[in-house]
Coordinates of C-alpha atoms and ligand atoms in Angstrom, one line a residue:
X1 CA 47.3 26.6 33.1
X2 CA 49.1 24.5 30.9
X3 CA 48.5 21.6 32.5
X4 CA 44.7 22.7 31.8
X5 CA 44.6 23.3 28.8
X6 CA 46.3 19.8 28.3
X7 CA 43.3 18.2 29.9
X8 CA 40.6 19.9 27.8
X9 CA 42.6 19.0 24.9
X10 CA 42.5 15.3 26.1
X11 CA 38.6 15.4 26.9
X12 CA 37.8 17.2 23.6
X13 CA 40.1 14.6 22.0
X14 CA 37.8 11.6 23.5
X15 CA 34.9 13.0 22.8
X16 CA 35.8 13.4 18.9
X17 CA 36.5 10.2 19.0
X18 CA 33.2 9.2 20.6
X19 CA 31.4 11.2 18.4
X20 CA 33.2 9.7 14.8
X21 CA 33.0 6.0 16.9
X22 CA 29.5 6.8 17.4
X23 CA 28.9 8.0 14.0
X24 CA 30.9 4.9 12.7
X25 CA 29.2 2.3 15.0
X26 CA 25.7 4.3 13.6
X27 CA 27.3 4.0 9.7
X28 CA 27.8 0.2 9.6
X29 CA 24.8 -0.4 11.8
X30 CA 22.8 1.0 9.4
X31 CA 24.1 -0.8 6.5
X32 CA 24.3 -3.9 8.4
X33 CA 20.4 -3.7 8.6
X34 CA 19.5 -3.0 5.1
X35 CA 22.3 -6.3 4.0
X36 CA 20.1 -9.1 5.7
X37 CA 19.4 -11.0 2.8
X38 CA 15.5 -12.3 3.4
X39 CA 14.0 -15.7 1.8
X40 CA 10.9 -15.0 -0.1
X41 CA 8.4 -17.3 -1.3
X42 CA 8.1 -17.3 -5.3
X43 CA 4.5 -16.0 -6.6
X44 CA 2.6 -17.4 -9.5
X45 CA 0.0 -16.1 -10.7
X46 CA -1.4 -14.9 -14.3
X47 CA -1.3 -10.9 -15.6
X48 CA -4.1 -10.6 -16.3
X49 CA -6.4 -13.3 -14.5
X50 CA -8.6 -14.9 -17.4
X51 CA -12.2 -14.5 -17.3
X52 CA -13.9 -17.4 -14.5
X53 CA -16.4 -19.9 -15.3
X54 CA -18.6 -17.6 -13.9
X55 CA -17.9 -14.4 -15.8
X56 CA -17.6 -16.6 -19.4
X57 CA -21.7 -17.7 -18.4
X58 CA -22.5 -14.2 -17.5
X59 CA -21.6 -12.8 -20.7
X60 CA -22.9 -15.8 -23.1
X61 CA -26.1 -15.4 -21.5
X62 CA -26.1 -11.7 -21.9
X63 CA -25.3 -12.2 -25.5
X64 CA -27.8 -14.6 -25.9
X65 CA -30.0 -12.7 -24.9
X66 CA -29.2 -9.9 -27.4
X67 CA -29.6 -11.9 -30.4
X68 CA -32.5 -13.3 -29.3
X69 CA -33.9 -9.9 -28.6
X70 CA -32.6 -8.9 -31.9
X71 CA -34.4 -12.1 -33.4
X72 CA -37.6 -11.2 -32.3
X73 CA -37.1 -7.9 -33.6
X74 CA -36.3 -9.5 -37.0
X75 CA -33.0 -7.9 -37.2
X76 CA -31.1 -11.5 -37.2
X77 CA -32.4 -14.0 -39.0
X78 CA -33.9 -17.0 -36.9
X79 CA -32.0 -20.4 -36.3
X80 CA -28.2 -19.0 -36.1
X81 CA -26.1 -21.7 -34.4
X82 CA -23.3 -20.1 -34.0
X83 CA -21.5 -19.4 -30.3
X84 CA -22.6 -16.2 -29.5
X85 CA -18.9 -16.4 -27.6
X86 CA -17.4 -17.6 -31.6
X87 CA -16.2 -13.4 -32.2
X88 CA -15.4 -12.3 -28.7
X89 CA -12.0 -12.0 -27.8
X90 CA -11.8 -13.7 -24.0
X91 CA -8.3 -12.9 -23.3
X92 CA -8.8 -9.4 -24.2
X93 CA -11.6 -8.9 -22.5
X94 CA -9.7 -10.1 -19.4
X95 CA -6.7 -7.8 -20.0
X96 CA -9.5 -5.0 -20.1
X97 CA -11.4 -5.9 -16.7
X98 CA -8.3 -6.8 -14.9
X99 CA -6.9 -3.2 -15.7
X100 CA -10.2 -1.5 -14.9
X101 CA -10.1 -3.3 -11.3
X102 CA -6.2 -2.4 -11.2
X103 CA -7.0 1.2 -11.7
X104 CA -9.9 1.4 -9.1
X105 CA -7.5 -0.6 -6.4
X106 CA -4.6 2.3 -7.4
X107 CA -6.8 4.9 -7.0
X108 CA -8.8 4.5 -4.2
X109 CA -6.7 2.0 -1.6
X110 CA -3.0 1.3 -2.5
X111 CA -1.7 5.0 -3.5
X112 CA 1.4 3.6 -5.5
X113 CA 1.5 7.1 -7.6
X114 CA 2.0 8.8 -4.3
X115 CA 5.7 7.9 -4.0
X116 CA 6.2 6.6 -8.1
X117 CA 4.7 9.5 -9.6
X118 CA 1.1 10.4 -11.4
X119 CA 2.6 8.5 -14.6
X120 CA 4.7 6.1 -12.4
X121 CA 7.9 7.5 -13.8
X122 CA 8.9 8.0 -10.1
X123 CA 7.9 10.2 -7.2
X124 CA 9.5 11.4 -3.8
X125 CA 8.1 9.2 -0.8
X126 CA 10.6 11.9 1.6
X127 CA 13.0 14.7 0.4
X128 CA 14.9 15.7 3.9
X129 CA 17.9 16.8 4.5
X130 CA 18.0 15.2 8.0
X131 CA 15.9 11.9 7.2
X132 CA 17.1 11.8 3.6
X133 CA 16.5 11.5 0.2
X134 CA 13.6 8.6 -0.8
X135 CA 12.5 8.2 -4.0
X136 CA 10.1 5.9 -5.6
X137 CA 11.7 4.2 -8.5
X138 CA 10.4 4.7 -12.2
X139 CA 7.8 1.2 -12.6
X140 CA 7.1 2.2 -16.3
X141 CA 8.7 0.1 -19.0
X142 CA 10.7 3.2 -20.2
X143 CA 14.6 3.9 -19.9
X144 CA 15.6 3.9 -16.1
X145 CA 12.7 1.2 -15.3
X146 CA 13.4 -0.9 -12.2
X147 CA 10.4 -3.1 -13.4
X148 CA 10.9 -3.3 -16.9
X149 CA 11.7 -7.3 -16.6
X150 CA 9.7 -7.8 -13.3
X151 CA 7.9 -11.3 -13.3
X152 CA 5.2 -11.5 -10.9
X153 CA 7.2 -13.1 -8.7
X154 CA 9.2 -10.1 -9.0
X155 CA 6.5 -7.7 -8.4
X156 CA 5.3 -9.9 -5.5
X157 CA 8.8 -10.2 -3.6
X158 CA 8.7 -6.0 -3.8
X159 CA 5.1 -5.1 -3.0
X160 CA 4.4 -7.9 -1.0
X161 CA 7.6 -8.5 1.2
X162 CA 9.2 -5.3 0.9
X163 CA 12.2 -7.1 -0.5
X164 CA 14.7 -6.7 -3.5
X165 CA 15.6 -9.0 -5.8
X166 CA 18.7 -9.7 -4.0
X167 CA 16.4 -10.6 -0.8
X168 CA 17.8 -7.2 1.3
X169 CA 14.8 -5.0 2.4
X170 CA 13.5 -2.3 0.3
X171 CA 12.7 1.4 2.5
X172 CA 8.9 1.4 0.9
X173 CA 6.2 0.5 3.6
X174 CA 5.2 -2.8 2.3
X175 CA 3.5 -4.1 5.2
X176 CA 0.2 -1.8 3.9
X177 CA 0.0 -4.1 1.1
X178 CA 0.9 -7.6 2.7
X179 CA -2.9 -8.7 2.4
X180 CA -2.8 -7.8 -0.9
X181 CA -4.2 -11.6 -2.9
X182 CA -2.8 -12.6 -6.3
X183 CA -5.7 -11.2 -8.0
X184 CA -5.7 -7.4 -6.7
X185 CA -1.5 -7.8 -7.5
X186 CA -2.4 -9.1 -10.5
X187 CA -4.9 -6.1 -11.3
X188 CA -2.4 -3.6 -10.5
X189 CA 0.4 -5.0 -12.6
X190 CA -2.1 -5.0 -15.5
X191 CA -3.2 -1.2 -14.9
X192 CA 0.8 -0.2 -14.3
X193 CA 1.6 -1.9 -17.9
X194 CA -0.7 0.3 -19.5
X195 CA 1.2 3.2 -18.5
X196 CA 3.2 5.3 -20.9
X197 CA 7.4 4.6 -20.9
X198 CA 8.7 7.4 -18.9
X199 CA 12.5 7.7 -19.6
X200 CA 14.0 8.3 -16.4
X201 CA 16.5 7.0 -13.7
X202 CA 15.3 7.8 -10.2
X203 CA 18.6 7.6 -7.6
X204 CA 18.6 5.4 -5.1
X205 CA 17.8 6.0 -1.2
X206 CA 20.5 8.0 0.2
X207 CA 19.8 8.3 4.2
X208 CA 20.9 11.6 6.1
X209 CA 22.6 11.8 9.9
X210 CA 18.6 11.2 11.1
X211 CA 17.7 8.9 8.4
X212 CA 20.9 6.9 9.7
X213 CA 20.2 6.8 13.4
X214 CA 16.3 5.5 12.2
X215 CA 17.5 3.1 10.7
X216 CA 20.5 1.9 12.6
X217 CA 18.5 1.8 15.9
X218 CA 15.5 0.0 14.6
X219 CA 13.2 3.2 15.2
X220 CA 12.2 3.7 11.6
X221 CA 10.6 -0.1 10.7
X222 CA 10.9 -2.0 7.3
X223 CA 8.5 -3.9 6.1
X224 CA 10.7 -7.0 5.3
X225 CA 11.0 -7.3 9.0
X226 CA 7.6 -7.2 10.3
X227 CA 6.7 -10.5 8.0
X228 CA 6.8 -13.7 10.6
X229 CA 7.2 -16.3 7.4
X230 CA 8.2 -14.8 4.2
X231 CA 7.8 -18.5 2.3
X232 CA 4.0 -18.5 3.3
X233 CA 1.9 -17.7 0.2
X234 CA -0.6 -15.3 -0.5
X235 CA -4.3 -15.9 -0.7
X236 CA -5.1 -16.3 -4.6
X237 CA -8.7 -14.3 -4.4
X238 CA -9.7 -10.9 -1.9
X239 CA -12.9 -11.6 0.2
X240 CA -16.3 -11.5 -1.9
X241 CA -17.0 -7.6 -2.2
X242 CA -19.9 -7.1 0.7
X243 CA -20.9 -4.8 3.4
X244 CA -19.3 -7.8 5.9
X245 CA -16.9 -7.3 8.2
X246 CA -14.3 -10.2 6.4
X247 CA -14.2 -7.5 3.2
X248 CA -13.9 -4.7 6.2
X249 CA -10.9 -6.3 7.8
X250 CA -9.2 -6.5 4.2
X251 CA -9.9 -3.3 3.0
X252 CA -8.0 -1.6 6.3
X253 CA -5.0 -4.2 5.5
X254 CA -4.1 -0.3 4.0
X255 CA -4.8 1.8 7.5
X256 CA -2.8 -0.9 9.6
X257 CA 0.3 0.3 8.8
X258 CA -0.3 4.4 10.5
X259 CA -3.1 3.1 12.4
X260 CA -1.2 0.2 14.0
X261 CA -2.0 -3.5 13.3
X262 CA -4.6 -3.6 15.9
X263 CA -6.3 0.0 15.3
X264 CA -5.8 1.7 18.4
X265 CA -3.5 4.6 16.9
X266 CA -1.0 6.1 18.9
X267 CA 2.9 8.0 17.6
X268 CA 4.6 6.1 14.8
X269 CA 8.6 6.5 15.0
X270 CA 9.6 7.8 11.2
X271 CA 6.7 10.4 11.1
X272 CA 8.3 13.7 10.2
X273 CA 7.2 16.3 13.3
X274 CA 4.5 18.0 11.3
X275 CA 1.9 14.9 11.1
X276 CA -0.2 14.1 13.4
X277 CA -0.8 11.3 15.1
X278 CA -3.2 7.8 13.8
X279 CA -6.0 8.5 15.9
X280 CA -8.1 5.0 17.6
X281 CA -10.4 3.4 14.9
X282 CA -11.8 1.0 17.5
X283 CA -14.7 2.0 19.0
X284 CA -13.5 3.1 22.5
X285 CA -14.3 6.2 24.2
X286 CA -10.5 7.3 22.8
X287 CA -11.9 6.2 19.3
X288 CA -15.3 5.6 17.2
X289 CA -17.4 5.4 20.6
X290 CA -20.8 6.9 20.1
X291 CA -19.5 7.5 16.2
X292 CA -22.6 7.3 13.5
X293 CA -22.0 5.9 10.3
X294 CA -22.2 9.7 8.9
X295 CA -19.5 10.7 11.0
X296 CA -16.8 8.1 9.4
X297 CA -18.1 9.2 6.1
X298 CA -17.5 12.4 7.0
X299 CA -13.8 11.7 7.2
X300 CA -13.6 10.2 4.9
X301 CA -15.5 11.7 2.1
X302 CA -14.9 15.3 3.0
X303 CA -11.6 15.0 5.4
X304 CA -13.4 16.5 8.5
X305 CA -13.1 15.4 12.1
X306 CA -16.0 14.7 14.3
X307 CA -15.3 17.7 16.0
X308 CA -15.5 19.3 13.0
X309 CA -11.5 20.1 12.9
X310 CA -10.1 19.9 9.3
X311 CA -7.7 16.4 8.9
X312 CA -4.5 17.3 9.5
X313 CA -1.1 15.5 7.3
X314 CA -0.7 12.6 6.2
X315 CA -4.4 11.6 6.5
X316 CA -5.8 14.5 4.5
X317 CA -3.6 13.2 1.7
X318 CA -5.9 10.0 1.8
X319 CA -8.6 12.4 0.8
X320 CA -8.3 11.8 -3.3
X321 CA -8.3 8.0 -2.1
X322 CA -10.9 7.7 -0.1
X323 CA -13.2 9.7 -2.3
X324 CA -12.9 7.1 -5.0
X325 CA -14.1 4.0 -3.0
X326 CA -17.1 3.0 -3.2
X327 CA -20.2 3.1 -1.0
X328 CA -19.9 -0.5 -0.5
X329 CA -16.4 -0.3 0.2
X330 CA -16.8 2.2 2.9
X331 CA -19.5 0.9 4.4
X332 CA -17.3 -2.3 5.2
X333 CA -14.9 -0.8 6.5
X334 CA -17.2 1.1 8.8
X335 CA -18.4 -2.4 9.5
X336 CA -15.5 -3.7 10.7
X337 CA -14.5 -1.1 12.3
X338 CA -17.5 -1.1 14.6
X339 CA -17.2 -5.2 15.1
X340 CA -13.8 -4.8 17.1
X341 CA -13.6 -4.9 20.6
X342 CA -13.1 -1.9 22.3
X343 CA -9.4 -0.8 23.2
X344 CA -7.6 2.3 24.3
X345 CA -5.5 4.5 22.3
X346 CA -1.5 3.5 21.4
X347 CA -2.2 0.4 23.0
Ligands
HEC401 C1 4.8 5.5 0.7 C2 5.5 5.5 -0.5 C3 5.3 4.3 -1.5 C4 4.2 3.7 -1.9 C5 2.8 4.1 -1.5 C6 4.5 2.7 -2.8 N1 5.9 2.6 -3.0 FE1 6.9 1.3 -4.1 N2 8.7 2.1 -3.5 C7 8.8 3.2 -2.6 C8 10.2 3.4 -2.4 C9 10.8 4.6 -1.6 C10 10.9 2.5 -3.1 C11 12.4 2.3 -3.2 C12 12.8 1.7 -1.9 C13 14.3 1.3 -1.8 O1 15.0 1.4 -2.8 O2 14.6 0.8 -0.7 C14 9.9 1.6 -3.8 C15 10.2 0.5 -4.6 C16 9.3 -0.2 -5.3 C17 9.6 -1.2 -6.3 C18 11.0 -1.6 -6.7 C19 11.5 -2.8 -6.1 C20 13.0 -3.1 -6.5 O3 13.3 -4.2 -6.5 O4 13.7 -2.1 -6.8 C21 8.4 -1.6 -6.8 C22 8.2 -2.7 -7.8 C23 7.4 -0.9 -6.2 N3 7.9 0.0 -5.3 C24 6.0 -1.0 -6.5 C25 5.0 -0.4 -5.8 C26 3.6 -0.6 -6.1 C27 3.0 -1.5 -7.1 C28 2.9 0.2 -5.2 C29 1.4 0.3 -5.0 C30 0.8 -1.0 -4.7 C31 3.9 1.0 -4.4 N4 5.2 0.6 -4.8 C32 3.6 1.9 -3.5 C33 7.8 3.9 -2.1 C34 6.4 3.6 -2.2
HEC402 C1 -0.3 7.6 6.2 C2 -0.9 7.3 7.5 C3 -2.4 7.0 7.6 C4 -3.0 6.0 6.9 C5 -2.5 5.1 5.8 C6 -4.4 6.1 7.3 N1 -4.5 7.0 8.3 FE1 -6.3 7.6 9.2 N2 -5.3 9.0 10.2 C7 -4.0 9.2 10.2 C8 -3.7 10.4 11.1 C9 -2.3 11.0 11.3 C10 -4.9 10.8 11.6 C11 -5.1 11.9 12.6 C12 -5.4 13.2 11.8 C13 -5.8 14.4 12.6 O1 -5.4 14.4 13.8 O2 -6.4 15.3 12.0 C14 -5.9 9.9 11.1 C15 -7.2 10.0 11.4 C16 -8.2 9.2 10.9 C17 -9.6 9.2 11.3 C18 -10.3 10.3 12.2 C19 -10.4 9.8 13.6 C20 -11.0 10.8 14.5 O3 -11.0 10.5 15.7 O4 -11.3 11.9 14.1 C21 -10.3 8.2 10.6 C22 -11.7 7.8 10.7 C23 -9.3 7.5 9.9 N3 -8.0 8.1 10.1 C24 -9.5 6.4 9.1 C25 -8.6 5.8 8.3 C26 -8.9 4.7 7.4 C27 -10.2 4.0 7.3 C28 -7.7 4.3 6.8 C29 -7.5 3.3 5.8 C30 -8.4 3.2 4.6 C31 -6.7 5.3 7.2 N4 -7.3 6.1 8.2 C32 -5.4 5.3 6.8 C33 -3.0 8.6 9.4 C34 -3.3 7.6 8.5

């Protein structure tokens, strides 16, 4: 009997040991992952992006002709030399389109408020006690800031890489916004400066037992790891806005990173057990075979299935998004879309 109990005590003992070796080995893994330091390339670009060529002749010739409708009238006298461009404030015209495009880009494709907060004071990205606690940090200029003295470099290196200042990854998913150019960055930094100062200090991540193991066994991914050249720059302008498949493939540079890089769907490790799986956006019998163009917008304008079911989490979140793109924009993507070549679901 003794003898045993002596052996259950030894097995018991072992497997304690196992289990805090385990929990160790799962501990430093973890931490050894998020401590790879990554090279990243250093952005320049302006906030805001001045007015083009283009955009300067645009509104002289609009102003021109004002005053020479307003000449005709007999409003203005007849013969004025001056610039019609003499009064108009370039740079702040700039600052005022570039945060006009910054706000459409927030709220319709790149959902920063969903994990920073409405008022970008910070927001939750996941709260659970088992994957942990990971919250978007506070990207006003207020007390607690993370951004306050972001250069665009800065901002790029974060958004673009998914990488911290001190080159180690960052836990936000990145890799949506990797085909983001310098311009839309540039937009959104504009619109996020206009922003009120919220005073607050968000914590940083803090993993659980399940968080852990995601991480220390490369099932949850970070964006800083799916980049094959982090020195390779970004391109400086988005593809002309269009109904063409090249604005198409840019706009779903967002969907890629539930949908899968090449579209087919399929599980994604890291997706809490109440959200469904990306379905197959290529058009496959598994995906948008036989889909109309009516069908897509019904996704994607009232968040309801072909089949008529309701979209279930995350994707009915994308609702508020998608409903603010425009026609154009949906339309390209639909384009896209219905250019790729057919392939099955998950593959
Ligand atoms: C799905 C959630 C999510 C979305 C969407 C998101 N972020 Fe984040 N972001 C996070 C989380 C979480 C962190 C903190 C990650 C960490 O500390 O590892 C973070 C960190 C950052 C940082 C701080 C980097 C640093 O060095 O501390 C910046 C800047 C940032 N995000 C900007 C943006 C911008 C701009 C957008 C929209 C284009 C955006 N984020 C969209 C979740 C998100
Ligand atoms: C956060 C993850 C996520 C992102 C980002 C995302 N989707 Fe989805 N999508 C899903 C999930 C999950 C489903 C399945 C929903 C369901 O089963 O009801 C889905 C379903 C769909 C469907 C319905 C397909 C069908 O067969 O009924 C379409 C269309 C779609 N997504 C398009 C898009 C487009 C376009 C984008 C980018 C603009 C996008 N999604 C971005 C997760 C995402």
């Amino acid at each position: 009997m003794a003898k045993i109990l002596k052996i259950v005590g030894i097995l018991l003992g072992v497997l304690v040991l196992a289990g805090a070796g385990g929990a160790l080995w799962m501990w430093s893994a973890r931490d050894a992952r998020l401590a790879i330091v990554y090279e990243v390339e250093d952005a320049d670009f302006p906030v805001p992006f001045p007015l083009t060529d283009d955009e300067v002749a645009a509104l002289r010739a609009e102003l021109e002709a004002g005053r020479a409708a307003a000449v005709a009238e007999g409003s203005v006298a007849e013969g004025s030399e001056e610039d019609v461009l003499a009064d108009v404030d370039l740079s702040a015209l700039a600052l005022e389109r570039a945060v006009e495009r910054g706000k459409h880009l927030v709220e319709s494709r790149y959902i920063c408020v969903e994990c920073h907060g409405q008022d970008f004071g910070g927001g939750t990205m996941i709260d659970d006690p088992g994957v942990g606690t990971i919250l978007g940090p506070n990207l006003t200029t207020g007390a607690g800031s993370v951004t306050a003295d972001f250069t665009p470099a800065d901002w790029s290196r974060a958004v673009r890489h998914g990488v911290r200042s001190d080159g180690t990854p960052l836990v936000m998913p990145a890799d949506d916004f990797v085909a983001m150019s310098d311009l839309e960055l540039s937009d959104v930094i504009a619109y996020i400066r206009t922003a009120a100062p919220v005073d607050k200090t968000v914590p940083r991540i803090a993993f659980g037992p399940v968080g852990t193991m995601l991480v220390a066994t490369n099932t949850l991914p970070l964006a800083a790891e799916m980049f094959p050249d982090h020195t390779r720059s970004h391109e400086p302008l988005p593809p002309p806005t269009g109904d063409t498949v090249a604005f198409g493939q840019h706009l779903a540079g967002v969907c890629t990173g539930c949908h899968n890089p090449n579209l087919t769907g399929g599980p994604r490790p890291g997706f809490p057990p109440d959200w469904a799986e990306p379905l197959n956006l290529t058009p496959h019998a598994s995906g948008l075979e036989g889909w109309t163009f009516e069908d897509f917008q019904r996704v994607m304008r009232q968040g309801v299935r072909k089949n008529g079911e309701p979209l279930k989490l995350p994707m009915n979140k994308l609702l508020p998004y998608s409903l603010k793109m425009t026609d154009t924009e949906l339309h390209a993507l639909w384009t896209y879309f219905t250019s790729l070549e057919p392939r099955p679901y998950g593959e």
